[in-house]
XYZ file of C-alpha atoms in Angstrom:
460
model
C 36.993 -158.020 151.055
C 33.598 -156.198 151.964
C 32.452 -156.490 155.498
C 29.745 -158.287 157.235
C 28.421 -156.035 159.625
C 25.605 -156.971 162.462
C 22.341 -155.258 162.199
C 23.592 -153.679 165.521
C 27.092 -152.837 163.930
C 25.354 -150.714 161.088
C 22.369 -148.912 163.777
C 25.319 -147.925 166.075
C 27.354 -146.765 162.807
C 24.742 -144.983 161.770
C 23.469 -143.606 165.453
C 25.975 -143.470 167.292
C 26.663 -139.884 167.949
C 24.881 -137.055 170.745
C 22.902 -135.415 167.918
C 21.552 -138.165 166.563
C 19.638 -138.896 169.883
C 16.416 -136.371 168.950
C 15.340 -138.985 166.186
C 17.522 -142.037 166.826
C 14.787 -144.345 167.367
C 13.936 -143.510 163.880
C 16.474 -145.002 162.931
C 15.082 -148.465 163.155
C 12.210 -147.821 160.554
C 11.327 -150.391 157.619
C 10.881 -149.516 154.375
C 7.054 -149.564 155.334
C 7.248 -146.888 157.787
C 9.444 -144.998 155.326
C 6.362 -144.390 153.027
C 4.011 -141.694 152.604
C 1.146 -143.056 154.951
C 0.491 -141.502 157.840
C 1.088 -143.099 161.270
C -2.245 -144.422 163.013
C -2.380 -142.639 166.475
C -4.081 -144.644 169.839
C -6.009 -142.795 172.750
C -7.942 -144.890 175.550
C -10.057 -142.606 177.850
C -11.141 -143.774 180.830
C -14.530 -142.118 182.682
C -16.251 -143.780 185.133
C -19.788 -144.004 186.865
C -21.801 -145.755 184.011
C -24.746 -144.547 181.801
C -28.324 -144.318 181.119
C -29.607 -145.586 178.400
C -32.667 -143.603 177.527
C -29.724 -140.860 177.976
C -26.788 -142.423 176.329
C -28.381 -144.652 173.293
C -28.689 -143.102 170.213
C -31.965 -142.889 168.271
C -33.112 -144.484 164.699
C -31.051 -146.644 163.390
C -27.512 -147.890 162.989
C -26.714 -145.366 159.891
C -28.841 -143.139 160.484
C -28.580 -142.649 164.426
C -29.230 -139.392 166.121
C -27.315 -137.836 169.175
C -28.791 -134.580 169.085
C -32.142 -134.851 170.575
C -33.087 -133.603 173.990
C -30.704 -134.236 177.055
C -28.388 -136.581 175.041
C -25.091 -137.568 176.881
C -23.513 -137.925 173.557
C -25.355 -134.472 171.855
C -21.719 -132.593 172.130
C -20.176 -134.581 169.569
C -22.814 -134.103 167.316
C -20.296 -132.149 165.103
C -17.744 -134.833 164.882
C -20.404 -137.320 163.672
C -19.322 -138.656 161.115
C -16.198 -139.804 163.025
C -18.288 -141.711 165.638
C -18.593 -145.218 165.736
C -20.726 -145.723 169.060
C -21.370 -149.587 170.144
C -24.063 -150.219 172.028
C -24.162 -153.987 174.035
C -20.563 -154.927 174.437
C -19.981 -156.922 177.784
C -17.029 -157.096 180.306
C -17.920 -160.450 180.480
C -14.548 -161.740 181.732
C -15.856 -160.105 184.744
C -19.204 -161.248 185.429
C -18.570 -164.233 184.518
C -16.003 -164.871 186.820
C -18.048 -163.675 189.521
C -17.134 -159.905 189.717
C -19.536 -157.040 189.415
C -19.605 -153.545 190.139
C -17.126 -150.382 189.673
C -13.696 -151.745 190.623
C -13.007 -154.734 187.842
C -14.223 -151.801 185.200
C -10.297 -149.811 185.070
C -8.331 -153.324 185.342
C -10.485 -155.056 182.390
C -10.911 -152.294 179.925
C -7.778 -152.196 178.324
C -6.529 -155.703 179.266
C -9.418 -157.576 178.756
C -8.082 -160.028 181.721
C -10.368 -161.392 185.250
C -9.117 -159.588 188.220
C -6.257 -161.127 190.080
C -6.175 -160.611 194.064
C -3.860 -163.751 194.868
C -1.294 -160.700 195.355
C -3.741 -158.898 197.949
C -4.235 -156.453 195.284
C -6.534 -155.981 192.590
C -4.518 -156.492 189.338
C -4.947 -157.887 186.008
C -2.972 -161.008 184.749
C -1.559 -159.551 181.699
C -0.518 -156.284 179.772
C -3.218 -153.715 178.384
C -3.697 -153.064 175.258
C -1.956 -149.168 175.120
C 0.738 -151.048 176.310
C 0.675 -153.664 173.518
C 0.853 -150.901 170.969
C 3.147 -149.324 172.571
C 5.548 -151.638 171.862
C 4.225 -152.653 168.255
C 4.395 -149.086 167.474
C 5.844 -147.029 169.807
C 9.536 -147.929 168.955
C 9.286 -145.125 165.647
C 8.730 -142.010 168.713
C 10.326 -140.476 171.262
C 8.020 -142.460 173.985
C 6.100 -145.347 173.628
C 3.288 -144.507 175.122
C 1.939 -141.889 177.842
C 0.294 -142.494 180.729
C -2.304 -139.055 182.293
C -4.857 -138.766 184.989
C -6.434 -135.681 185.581
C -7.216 -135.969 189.316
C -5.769 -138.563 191.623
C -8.266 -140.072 193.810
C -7.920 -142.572 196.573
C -3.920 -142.766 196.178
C -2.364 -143.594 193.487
C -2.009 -147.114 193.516
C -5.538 -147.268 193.973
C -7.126 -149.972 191.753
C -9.599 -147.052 190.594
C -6.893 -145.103 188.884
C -4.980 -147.396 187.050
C -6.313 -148.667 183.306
C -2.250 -149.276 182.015
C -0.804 -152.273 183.136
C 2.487 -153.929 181.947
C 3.503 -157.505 180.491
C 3.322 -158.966 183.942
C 0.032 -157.179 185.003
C 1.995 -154.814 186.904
C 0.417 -150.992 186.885
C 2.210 -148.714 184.802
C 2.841 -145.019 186.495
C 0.625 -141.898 185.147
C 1.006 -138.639 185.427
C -0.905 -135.975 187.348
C 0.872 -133.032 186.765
C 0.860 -131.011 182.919
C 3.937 -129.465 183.787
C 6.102 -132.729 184.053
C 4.159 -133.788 181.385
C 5.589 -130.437 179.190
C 8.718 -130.670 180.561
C 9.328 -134.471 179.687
C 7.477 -134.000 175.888
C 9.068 -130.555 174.747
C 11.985 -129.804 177.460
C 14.754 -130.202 174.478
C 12.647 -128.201 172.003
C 13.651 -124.385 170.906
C 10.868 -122.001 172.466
C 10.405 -120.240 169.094
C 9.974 -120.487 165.772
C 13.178 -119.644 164.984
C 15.294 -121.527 167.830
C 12.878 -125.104 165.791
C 14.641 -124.118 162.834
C 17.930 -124.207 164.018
C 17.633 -127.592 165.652
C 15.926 -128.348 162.440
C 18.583 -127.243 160.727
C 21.338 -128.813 162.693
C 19.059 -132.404 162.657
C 19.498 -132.159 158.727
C 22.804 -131.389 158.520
C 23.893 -134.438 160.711
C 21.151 -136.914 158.545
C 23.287 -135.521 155.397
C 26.515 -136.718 156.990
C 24.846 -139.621 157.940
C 23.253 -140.522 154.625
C 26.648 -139.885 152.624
C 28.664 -141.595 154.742
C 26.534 -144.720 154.870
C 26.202 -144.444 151.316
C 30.125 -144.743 150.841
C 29.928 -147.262 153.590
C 27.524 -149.710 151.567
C 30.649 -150.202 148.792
C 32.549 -152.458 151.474
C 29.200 -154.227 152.596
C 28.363 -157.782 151.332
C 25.594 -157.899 149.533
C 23.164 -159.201 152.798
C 24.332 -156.520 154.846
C 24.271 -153.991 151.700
C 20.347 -154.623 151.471
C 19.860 -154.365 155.156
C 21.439 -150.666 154.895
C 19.518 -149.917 151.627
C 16.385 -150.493 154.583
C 18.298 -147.942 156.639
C 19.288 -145.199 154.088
C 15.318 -144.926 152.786
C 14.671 -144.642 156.803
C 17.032 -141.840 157.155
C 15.694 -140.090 153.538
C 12.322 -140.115 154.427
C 13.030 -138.513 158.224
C 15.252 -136.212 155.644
C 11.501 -135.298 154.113
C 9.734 -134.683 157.066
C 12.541 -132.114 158.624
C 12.088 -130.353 155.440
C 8.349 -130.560 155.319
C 7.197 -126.903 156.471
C 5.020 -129.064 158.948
C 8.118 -129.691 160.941
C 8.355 -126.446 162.757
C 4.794 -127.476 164.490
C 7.042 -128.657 167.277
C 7.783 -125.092 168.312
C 7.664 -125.534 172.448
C 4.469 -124.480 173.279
C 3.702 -122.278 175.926
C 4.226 -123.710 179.423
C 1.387 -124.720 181.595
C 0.536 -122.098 183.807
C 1.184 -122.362 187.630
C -2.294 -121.386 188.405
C -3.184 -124.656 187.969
C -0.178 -126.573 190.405
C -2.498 -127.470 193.432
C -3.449 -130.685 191.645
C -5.850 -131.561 194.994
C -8.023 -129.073 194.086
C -11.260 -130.759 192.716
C -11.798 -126.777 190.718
C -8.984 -127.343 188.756
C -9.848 -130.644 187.537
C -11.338 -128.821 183.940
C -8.006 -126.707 183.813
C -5.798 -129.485 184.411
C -8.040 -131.925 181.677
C -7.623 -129.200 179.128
C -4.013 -128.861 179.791
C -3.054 -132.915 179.329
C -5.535 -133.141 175.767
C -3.478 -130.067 174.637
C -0.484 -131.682 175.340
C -1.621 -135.259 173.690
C -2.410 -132.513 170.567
C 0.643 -131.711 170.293
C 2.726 -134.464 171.428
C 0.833 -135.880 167.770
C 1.462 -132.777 166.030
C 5.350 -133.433 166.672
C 5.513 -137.368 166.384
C 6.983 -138.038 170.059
C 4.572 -140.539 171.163
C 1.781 -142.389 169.415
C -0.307 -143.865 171.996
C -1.905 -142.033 174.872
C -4.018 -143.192 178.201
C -6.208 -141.303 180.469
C -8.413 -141.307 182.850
C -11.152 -138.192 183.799
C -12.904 -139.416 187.399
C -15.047 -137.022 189.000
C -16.110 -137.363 192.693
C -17.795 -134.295 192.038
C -17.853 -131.274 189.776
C -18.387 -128.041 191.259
C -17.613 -125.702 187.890
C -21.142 -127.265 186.752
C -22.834 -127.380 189.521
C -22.807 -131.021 190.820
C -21.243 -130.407 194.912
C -22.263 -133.901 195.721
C -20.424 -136.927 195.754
C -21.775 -138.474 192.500
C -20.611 -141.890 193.420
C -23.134 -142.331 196.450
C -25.280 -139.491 195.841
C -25.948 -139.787 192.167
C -24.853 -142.748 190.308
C -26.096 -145.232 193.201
C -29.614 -143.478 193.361
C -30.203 -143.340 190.026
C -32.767 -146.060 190.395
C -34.402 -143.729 192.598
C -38.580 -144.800 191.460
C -40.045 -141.690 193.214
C -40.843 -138.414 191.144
C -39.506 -135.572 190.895
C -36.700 -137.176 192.707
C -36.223 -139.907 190.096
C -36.194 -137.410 187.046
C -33.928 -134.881 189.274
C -31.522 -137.593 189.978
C -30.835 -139.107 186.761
C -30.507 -135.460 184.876
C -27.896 -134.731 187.299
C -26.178 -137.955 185.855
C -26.641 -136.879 182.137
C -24.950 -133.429 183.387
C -22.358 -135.508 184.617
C -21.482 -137.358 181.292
C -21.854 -134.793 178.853
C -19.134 -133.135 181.067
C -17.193 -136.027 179.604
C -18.069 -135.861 176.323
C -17.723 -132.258 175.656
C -13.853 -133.300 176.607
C -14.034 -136.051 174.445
C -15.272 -133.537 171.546
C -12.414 -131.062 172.450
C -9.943 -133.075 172.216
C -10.865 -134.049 169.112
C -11.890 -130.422 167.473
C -7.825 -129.947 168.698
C -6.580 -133.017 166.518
C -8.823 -132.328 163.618
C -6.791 -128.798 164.326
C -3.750 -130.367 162.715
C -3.179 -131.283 159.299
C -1.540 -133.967 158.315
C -1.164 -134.737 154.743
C -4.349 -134.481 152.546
C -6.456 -134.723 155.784
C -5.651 -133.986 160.081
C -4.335 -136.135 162.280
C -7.448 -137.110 163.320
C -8.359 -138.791 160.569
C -5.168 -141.128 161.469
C -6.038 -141.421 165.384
C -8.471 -144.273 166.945
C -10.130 -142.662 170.202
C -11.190 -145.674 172.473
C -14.041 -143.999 175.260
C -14.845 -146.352 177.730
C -16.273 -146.739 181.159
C -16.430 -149.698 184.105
C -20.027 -149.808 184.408
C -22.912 -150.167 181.967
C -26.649 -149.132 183.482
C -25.430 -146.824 186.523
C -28.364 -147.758 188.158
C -27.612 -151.837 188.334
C -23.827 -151.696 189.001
C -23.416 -154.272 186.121
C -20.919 -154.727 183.937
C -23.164 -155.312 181.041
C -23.605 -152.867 177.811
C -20.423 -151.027 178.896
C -21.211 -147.326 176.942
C -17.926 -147.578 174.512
C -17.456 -145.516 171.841
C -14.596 -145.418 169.036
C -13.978 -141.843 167.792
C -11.668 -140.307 164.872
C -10.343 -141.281 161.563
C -8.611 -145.111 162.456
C -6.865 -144.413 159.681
C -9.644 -145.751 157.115
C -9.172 -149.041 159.682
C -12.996 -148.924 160.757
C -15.664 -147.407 159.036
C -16.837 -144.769 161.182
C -19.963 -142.430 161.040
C -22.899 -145.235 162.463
C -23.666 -147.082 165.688
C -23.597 -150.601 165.734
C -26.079 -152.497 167.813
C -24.655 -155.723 169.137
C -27.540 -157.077 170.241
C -30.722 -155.201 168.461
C -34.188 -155.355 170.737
C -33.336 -157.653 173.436
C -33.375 -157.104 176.798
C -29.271 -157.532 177.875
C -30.548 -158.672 181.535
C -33.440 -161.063 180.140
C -33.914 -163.802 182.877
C -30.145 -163.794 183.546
C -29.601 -165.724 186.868
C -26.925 -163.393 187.885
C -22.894 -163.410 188.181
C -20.918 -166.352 187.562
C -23.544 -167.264 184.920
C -23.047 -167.102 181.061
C -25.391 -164.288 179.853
C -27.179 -165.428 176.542
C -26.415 -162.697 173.731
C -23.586 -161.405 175.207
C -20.735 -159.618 173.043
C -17.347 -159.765 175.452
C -15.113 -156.472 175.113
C -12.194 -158.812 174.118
C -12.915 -158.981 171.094
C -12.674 -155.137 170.371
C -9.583 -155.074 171.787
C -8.522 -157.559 169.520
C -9.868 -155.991 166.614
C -7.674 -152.425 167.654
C -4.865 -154.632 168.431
C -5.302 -156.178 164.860
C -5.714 -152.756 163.481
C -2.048 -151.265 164.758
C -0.423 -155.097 163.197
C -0.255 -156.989 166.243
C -0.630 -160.356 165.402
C -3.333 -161.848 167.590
C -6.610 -163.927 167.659
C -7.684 -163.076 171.276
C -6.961 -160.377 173.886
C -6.799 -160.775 177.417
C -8.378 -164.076 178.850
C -7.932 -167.014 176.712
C -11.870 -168.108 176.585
C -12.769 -165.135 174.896
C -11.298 -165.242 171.364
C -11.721 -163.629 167.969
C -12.383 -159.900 166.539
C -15.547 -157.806 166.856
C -17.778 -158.238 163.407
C -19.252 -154.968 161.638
C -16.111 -152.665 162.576
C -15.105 -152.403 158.911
């Protein structure tokens, strides 16, 4: 009589030996994920200290915008234009709203759009951000879920200024500082060459063709529910079968180590190293399938390697509204320094994904960059027209290459009466993080707090 086996009986059948650990999460894979698509990749990066529009906006119009005219924060991605989707007037309105302004609500709301909790004495959101959310939707077909990098601790770390990943209960989840735990975590099992790939390769194959034939003998005594459910299986196992034997495979060679040059993570000067060192990493973390959806934060209390000694917290970004001259104009092009710092990383860690191909196209063409920020006009500490901007591919999920002006010619401020206040016009963030969420298959119709519901129109 043919045996009904539990979903779990046939995944520990089929997984339940040593070697099949490198790819057993695979194992779980529908017949969906088992098809020729590409997976859709997630980064959310995190820079703080708001913008300036005259700096930050692009020119003309929403197809036809420019970034490349004279001291343009977002001029260094110029080349990846047509993989820019820049929004200009989106609102963290669950924290104005709710009476909360300034720089601290900015990390806790951006990726969960939730009001800050402090019943707890802390500063915390009341829910799970979205990396998080994907993470779990998505996350279950890699190595790791997600990943969690800072490039410079400041304040300690559970400082509410560090933290933009936050679990189911709105708990924060841990980062890390350090490349080198990062490298060892991602690629400590790997070969170091070319060669020592192929033999794990090789001995990765061998144990999916045991595993394939045996569960194909195995299906005979099966019933015919449980016979289907391992049909699911077997294409799961054949397609990871293709991709060892896809020449693209040996990308996970271990790349080199970080060097220790770089260890004394206090050092403010080896912020730029240690940035370059975690988006090379999330390159080829990608490149190798182990995780899917990245966080990180850049801060910068100040950045000596372009020139900027001062603290640009209190002696930029809050005298930005400076209304002297030439102390005014001196000020505020000290700021644009400041963020095109951040978007030449941006625009490097995307020249390092379009790097990679993947299929007919790179795997950036299959990754959704989220750049966001706490603050919208440095000069007012508001938390209105928060500079976002979505970057890559999104998988053919958004059409990219244009800005999109969410509220054309008005003046976001207007006569606004202040925090606490509805602001007339105003787009809340929630519903881009809906729209994402949407975009990976989570089922949803709002993110974060319950009043603010629905996706954000013009994204496809």
């Amino acid at each position: 009589m043919p045996r009904d086996f539990s979903r779990r009986s046939l995944l520990k059948l089929l997984s339940g030996t040593a070697m099949a650990a490198p790819f057993a999460h695979l194992l779980t894979s529908s017949v969906a994920e088992a098809a020729d698509a590409a997976p859709l990749r997630f980064i959310a990066l995190f820079t703080p200290h708001g913008f300036l529009p005259e700096y930050w906006t692009p020119k003309g119009s929403d197809t036809g915008f420019n970034i490349d005219f004279e001291n343009s924060v977002l001029q260094p991605l110029q080349r990846h234009r047509d993989k820019l989707l820049v929004l200009d007037g989106l609102d963290y309105r669950v924290l104005y709203e709710h009476g909360r302004t300034g720089h601290e609500g900015g990390p806790v709301t951006f990726l969960t759009g939730s009001e800050v909790e402090v019943s707890s004495g802390d500063e915390l959101p009341s829910g799970p951000s979205l990396d998080q959310v994907i993470g779990n939707a998505v996350g279950g077909a890699t190595q790791f879920r997600s990943l969690q990098l800072h490039a410079f601790e400041q304040f300690g770390a559970q400082h509410v200024y560090n933290s933009i990943s936050f679990t189911e209960n709105g708990s924060r989840v841990p980062f890390e500082l350090n490349p080198a735990n990062v490298y060892k975590r991602l690629f400590g099992s790997l070969g170091g060459s070319p060669a020592e790939a192929q033999a794990i390769l090789s001995k990765r194959k061998s144990l999916l063709d045991y595993l394939i034939k045996d569960a194909t003998r195995l299906k005979s005594r099966l019933a015919a529910t449980e016979g289907t459910k391992l049909d699911t299986h077997l294409a799961a196992l054949r397609d990871i079968e293709r991709r060892l034997t896809n020449t693209g495979a040996l990308n996970c060679a271990r790349p080199d180590a970080p060097s220790d040059a770089l260890s004394d993570l206090g050092d403010i000067n080896n912020m730029p190293g240690l940035t370059e060192l975690h988006m090379d990493l999330i390159a080829r973390a990608f490149a190798c399938d182990l995780t899917r959806v990245v966080t990180m934060t850049i801060p910068g209390p100040s950045m000596p390697w372009i020139g900027i000694d001062e603290d640009i917290h209190n002696d930029i970004a809050h005298r930005t509204d400076t209304q002297g001259e030439p102390a005014r104009t001196q000020i505020r092009l000290r700021m644009v320094q400041v963020q095109r710092w951040y978007a030449e990383q941006v625009a490097r860690l995307m020249d390092s994904l379009k790097a990679i191909p993947e299929g007919s196209g790179t795997v950036l063409d299959n990754t959704l960059i989220l750049w966001g920020n706490e603050l919208g006009d440095a000069a007012g500490h508001m938390n209105v027209s928060i500079p976002t901007v979505l970057a890559g591919g999104a998988g053919g999920k958004f059409r990219m290459g244009r800005m999109l002006s969410l509220r054309p010619g008005k003046d976001p401020l207007g006569s606004w009466p202040g925090p606490g206040s509805p602001l007339p016009g105003a787009v809340e963030h929630n519903k881009l993080l809906t729209s994402i969420a949407q975009a990976f298959g989570v089922n949803v119709d709002r993110f974060g707090h319950p009043d603010y519901t629905g996706t954000l129109p013009g994204l496809t």
